[in-house]
PDB file of C-alpha atoms in Angstrom:
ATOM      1  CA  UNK A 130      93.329  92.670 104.616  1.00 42.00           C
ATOM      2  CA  UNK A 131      92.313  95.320 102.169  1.00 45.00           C
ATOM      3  CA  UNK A 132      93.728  97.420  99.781  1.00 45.00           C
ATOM      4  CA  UNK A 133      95.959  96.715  96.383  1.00 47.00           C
ATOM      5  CA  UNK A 134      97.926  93.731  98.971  1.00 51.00           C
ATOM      6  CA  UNK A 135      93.831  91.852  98.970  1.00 46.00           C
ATOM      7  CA  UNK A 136      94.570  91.542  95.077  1.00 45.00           C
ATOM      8  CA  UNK A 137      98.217  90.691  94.799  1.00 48.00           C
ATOM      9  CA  UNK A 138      97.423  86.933  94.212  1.00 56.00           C
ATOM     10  CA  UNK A 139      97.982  83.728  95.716  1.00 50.00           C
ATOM     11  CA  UNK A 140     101.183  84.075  93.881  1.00 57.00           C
ATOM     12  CA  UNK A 141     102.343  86.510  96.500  1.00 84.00           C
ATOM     13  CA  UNK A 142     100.851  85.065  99.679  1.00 93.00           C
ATOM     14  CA  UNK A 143     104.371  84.382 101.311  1.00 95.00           C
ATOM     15  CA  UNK A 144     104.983  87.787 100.676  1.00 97.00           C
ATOM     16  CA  UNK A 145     102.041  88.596 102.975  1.00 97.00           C
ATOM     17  CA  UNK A 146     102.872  86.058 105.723  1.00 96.00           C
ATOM     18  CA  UNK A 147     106.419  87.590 106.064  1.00 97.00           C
ATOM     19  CA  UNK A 148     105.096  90.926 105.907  1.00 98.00           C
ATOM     20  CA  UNK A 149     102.548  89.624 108.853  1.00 97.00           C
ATOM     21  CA  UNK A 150     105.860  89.865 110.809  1.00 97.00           C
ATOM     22  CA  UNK A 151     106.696  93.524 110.489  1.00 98.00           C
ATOM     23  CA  UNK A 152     104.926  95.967 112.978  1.00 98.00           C
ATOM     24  CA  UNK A 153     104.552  99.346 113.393  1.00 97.00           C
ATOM     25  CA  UNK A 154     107.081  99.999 116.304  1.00 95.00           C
ATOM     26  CA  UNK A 155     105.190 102.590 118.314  1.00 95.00           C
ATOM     27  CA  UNK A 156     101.625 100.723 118.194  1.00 97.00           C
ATOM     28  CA  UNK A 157     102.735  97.268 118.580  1.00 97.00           C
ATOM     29  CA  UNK A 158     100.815  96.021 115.474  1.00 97.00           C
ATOM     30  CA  UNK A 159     101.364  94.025 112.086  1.00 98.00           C
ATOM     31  CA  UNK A 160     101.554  96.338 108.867  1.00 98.00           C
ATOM     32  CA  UNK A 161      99.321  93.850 107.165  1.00 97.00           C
ATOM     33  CA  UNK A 162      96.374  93.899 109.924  1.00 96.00           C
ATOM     34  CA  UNK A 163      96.866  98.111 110.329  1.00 97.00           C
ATOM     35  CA  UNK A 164      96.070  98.364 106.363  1.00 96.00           C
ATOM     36  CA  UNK A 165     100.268  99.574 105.669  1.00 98.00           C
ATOM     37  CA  UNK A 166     100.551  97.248 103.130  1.00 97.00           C
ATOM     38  CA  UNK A 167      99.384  98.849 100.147  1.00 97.00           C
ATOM     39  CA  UNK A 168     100.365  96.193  97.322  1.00 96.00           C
ATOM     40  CA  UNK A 169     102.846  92.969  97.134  1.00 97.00           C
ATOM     41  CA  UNK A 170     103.601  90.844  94.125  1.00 96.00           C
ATOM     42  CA  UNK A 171     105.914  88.708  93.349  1.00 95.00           C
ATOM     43  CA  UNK A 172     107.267  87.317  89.805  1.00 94.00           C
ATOM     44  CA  UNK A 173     108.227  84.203  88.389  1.00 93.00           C
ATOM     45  CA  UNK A 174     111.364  85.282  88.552  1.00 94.00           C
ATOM     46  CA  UNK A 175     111.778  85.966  91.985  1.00 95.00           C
ATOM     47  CA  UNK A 176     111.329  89.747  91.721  1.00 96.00           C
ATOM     48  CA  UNK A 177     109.603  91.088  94.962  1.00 97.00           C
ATOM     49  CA  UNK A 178     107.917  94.639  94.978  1.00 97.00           C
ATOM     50  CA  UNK A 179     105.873  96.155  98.374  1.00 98.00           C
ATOM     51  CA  UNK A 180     104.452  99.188  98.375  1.00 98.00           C
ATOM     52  CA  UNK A 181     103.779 100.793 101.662  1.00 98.00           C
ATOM     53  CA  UNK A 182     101.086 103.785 102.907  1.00 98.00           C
ATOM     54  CA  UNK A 183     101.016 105.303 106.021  1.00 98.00           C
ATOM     55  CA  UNK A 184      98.019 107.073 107.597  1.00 97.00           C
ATOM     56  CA  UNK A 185      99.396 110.756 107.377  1.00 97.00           C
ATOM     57  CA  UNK A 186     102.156 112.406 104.812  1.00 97.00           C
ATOM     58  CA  UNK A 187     104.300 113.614 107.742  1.00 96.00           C
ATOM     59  CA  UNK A 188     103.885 110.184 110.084  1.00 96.00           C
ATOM     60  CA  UNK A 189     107.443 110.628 112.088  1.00 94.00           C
ATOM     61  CA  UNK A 190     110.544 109.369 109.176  1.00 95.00           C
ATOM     62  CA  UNK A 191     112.075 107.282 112.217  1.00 93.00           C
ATOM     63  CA  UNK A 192     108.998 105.195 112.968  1.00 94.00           C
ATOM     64  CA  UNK A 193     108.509 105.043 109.083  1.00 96.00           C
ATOM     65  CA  UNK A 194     112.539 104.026 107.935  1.00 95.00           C
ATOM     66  CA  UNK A 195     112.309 101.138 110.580  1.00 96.00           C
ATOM     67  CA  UNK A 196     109.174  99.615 109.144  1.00 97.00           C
ATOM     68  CA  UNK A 197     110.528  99.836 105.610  1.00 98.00           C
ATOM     69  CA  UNK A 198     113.855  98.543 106.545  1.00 96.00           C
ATOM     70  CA  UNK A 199     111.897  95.862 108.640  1.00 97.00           C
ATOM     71  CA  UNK A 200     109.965  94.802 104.998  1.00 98.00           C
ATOM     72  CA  UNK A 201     112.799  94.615 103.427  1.00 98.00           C
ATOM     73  CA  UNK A 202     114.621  92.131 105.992  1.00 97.00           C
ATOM     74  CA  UNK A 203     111.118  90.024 106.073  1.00 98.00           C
ATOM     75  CA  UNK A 204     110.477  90.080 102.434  1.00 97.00           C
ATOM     76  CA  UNK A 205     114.429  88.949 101.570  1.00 97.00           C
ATOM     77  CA  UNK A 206     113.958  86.101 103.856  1.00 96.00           C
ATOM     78  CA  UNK A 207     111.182  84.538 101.811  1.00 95.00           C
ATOM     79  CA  UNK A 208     112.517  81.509  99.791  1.00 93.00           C
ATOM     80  CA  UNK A 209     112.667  82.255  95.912  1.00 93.00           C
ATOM     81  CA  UNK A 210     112.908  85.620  96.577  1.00 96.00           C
ATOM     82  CA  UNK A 211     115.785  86.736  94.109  1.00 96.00           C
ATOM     83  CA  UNK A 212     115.463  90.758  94.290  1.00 97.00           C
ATOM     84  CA  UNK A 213     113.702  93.304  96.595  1.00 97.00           C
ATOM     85  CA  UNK A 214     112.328  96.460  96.222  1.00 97.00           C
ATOM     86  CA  UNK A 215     110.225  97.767  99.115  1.00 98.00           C
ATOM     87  CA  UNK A 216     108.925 101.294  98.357  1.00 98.00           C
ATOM     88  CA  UNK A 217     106.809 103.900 100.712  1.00 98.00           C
ATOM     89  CA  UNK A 218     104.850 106.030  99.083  1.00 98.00           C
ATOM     90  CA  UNK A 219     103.186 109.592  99.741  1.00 97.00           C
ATOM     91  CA  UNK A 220     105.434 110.419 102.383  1.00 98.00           C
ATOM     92  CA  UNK A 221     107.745 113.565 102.871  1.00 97.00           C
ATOM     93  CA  UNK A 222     110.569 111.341 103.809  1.00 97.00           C
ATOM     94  CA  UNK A 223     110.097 108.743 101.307  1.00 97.00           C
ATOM     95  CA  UNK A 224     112.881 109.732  98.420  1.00 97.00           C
ATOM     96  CA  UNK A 225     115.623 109.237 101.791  1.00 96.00           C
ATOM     97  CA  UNK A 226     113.817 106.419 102.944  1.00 97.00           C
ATOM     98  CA  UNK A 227     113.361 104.206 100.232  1.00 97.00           C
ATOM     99  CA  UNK A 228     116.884 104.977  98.462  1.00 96.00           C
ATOM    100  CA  UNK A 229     118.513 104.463 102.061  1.00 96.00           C
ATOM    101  CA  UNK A 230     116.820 101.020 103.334  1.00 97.00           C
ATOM    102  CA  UNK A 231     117.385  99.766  99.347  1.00 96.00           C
ATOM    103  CA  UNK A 232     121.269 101.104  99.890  1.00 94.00           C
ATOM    104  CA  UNK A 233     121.231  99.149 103.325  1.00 91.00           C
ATOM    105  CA  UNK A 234     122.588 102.729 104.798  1.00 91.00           C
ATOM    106  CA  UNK A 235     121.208 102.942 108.118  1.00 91.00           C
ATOM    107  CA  UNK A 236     119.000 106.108 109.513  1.00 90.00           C
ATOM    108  CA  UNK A 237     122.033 108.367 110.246  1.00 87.00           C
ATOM    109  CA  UNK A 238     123.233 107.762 106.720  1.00 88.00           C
ATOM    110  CA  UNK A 239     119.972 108.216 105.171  1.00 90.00           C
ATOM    111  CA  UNK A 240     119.254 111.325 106.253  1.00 91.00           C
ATOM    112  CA  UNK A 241     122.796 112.807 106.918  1.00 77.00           C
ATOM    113  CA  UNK A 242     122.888 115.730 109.178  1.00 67.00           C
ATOM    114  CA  UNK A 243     119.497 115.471 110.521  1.00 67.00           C
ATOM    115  CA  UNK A 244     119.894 111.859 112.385  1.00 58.00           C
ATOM    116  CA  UNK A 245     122.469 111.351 115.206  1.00 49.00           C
ATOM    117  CA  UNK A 246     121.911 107.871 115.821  1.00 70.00           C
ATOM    118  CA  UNK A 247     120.816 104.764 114.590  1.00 73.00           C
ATOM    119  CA  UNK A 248     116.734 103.152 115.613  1.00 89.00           C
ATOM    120  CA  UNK A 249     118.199 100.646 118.276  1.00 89.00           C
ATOM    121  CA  UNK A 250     117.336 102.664 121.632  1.00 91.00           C
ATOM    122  CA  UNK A 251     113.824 103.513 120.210  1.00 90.00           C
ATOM    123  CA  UNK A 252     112.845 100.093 119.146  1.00 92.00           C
ATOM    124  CA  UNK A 253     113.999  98.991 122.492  1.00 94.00           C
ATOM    125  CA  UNK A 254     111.612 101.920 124.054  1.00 95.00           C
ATOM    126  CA  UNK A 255     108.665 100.922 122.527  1.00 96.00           C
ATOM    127  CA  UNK A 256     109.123  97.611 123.157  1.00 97.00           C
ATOM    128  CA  UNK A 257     109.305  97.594 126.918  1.00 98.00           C
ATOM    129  CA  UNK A 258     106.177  99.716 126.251  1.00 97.00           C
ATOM    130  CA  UNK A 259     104.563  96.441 124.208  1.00 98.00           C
ATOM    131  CA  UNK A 260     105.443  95.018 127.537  1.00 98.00           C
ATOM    132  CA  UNK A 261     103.544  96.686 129.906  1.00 98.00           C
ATOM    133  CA  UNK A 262     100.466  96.864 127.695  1.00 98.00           C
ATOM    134  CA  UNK A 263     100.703  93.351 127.329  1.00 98.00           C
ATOM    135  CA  UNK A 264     101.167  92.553 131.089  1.00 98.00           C
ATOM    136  CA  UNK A 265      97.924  94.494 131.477  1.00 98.00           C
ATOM    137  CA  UNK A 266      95.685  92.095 128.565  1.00 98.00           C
ATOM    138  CA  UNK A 267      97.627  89.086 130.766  1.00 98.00           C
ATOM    139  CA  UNK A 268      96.527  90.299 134.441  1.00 98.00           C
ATOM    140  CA  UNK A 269      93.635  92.480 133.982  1.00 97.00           C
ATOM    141  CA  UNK A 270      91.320  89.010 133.758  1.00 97.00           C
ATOM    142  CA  UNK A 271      93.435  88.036 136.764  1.00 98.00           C
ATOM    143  CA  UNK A 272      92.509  90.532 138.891  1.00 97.00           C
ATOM    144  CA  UNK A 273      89.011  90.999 137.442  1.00 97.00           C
ATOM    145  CA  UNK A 274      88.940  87.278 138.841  1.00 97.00           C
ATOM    146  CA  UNK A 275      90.063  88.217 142.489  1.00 97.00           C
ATOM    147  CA  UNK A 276      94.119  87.949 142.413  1.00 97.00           C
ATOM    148  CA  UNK A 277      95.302  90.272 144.455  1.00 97.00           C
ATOM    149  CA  UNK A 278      98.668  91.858 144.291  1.00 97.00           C
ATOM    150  CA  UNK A 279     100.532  89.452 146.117  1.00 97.00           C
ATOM    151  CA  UNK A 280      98.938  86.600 144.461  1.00 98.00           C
ATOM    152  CA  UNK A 281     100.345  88.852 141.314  1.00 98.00           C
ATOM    153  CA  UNK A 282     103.454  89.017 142.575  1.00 98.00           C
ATOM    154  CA  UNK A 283     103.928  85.297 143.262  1.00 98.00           C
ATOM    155  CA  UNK A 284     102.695  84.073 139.895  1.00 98.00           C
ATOM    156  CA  UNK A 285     104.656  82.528 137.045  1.00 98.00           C
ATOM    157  CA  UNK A 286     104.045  82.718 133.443  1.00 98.00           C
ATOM    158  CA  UNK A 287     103.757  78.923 133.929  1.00 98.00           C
ATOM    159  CA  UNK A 288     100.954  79.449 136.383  1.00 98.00           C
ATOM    160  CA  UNK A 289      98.931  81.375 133.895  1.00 98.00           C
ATOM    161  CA  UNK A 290      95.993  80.242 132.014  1.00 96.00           C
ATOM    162  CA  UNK A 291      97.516  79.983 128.325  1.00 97.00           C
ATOM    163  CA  UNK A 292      95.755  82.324 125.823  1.00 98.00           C
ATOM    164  CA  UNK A 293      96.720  84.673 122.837  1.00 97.00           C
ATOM    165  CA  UNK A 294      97.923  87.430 124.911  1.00 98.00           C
ATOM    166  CA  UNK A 295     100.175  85.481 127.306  1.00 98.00           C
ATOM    167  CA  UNK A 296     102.223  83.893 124.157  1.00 98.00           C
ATOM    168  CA  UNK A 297     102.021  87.529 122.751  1.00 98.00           C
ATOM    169  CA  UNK A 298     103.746  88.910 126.119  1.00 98.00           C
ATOM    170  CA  UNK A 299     105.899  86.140 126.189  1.00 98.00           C
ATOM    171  CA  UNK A 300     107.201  86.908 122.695  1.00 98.00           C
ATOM    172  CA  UNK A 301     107.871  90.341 123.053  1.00 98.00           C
ATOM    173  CA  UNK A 302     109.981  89.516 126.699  1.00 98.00           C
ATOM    174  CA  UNK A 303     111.946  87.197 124.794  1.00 98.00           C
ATOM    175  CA  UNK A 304     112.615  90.176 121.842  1.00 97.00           C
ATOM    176  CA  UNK A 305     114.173  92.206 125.079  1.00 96.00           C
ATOM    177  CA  UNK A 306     116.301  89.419 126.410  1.00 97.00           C
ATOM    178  CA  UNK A 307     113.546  89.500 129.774  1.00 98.00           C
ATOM    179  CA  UNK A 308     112.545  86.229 131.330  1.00 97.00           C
ATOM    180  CA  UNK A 309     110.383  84.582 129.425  1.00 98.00           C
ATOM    181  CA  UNK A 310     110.421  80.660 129.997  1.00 98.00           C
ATOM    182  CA  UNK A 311     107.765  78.833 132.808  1.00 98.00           C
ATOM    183  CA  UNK A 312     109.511  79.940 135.636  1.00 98.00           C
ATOM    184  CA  UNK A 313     110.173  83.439 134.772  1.00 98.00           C
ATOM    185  CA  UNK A 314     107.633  85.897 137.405  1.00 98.00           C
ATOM    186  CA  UNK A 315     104.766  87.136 135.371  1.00 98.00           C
ATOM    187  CA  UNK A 316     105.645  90.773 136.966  1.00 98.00           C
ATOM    188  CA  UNK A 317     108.712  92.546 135.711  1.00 98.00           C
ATOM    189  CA  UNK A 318     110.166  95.432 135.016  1.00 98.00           C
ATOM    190  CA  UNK A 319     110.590  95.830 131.480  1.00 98.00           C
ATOM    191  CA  UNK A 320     113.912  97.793 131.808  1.00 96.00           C
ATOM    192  CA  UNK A 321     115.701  95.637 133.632  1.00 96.00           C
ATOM    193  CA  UNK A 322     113.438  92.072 134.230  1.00 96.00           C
ATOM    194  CA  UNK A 323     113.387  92.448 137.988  1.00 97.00           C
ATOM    195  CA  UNK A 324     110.481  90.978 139.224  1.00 98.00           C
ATOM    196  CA  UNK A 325     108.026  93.336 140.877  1.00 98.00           C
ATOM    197  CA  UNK A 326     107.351  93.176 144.350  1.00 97.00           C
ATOM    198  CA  UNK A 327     104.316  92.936 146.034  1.00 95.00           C
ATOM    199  CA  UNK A 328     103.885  96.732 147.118  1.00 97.00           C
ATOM    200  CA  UNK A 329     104.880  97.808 143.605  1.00 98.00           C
ATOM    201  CA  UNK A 330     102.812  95.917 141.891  1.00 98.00           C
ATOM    202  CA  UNK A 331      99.243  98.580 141.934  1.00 98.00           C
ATOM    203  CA  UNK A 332     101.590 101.029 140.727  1.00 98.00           C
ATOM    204  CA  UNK A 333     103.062  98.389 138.002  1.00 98.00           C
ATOM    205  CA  UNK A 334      99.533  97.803 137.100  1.00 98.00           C
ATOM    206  CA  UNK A 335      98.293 101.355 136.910  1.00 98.00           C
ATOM    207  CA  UNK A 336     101.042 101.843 134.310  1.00 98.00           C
ATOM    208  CA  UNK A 337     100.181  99.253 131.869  1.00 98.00           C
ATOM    209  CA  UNK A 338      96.966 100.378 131.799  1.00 98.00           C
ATOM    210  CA  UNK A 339      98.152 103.147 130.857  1.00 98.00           C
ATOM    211  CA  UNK A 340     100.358 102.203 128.443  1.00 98.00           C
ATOM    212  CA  UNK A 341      97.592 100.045 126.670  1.00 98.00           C
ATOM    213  CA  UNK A 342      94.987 102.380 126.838  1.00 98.00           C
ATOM    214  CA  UNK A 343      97.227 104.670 124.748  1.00 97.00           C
ATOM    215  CA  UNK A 344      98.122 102.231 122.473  1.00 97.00           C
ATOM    216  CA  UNK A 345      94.825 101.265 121.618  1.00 97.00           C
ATOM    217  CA  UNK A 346      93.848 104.630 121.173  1.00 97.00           C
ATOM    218  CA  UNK A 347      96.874 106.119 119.160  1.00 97.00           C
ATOM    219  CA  UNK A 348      95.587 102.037 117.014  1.00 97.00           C
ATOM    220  CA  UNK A 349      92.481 103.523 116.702  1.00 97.00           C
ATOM    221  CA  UNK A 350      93.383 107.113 115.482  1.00 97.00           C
ATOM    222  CA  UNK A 351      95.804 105.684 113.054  1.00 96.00           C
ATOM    223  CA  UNK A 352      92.935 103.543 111.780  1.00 96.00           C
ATOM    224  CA  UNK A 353      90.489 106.124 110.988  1.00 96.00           C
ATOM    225  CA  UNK A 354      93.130 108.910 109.387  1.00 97.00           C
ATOM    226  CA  UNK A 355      94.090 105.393 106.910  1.00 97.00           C
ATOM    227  CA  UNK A 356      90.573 105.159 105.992  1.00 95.00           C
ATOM    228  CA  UNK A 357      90.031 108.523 105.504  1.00 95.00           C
ATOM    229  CA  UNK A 358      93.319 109.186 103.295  1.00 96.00           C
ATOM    230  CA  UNK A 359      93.606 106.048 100.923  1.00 94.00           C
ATOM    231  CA  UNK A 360      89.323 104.748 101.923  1.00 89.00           C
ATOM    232  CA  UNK A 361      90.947 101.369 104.162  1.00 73.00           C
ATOM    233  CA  UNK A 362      88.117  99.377 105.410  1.00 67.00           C
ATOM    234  CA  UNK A 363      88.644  97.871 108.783  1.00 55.00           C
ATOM    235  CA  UNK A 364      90.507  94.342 108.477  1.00 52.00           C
TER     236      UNK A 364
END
């Protein structure tokens, strides 16, 4: 990690691991590795304090409220922790943000008139989308190795080589409520946890390809517009 959070202190290193936790909903990825963690320290007493940057002043106040709120949850959940304050700074939003999350409001009270509902339905969204881009870091070795779409189709996550990205996949099906145990089909659709059948599954494949080709790349471009605002090296 880099940044003000690199010099917080050993002190404050379950601060980090919780914070490890927290991702940015739309890319799929740990505030601590994408550079959000700005600073986190925590006192003898128990007194917590996170600062948070994002890579642009106007990154979208819903995507931005659930990551805050998300630090706070994490970051009250360490033991010893007696009182929290997680703060965003240099954002538009931020006065709303921070004073709602340390309220425990919710989005629609936080910004009253302007939200009509709360951040369930788009966490949900972008997490059948963490899905399908992981299905495509499971299978594309797969298929790179021969498997063919039936073959595909047939497999269980018990059947496939164990590595990084199938616990990863497995992790995020289990944060939807899809099949994730030995038995559950490696192929399913993330909306409902139907497995995919064998003449759907090029099409299946095709989107999370997709879908993690635009993740990385949204990863990337949120990467460089970090380093250029607050001068992040890469973690």
């Amino acid at each position: 990690m880099n940044g003000h959070a690199a010099m917080a202190g050993s002190g404050s290193r379950s601060l980090l691991d919780a914070l490890e936790g927290v991702r940015d909903p739309e890319l799929d990825e740990p505030i601590t590795v994408l550079g959000f963690v700005a600073s986190a320290s925590l006192s003898p007493d128990g007194d917590a304090a996170v600062h948070l940057r994002l890579p642009t002043y106007f990154c979208a106040p819903n995507f931005a409220y659930l990551m805050v709120a998300d630090a706070y949850d994490a970051v009250s959940a360490v033991v010893g922790v007696r009182r929290v304050e997680v703060v965003l700074d240099d954002h538009f939003a931020a006065g709303a943000i921070n004073e709602g999350v340390a309220a425990r409001a919710g989005f629609v009270a936080s910004f009253t008139g302007e939200a009509v509902d709360e951040l369930d339905s788009l966490r949900v969204n972008f997490l059948r989308k963490a899905v399908l881009a992981g299905t495509d870091l499971v299978c594309r070795p797969l298929v790179d190795a021969g498997r063919t779409p039936a073959d595909l189709a047939a497999l269980t996550l018990g059947e496939v080589p164990r590595s990084p990205a199938l616990h990863r996949l497995r992790r995020r099906r289990a944060e939807l409520g899809l099949p994730a145990g030995d038995a559950a089909p490696l192929l399913v659709d993330p909306a409902s946890g139907a497995a995919v059948g064998d003449a759907a599954v090029p099409l299946h494949l095709r989107k999370a390809r997709l879908t993690r080709t635009s993740l990385d790349a949204n990863t990337g471009i949120c990467r460089g517009m970090l380093r250029h605002r607050y001068g992040v090296e890469e973690t």
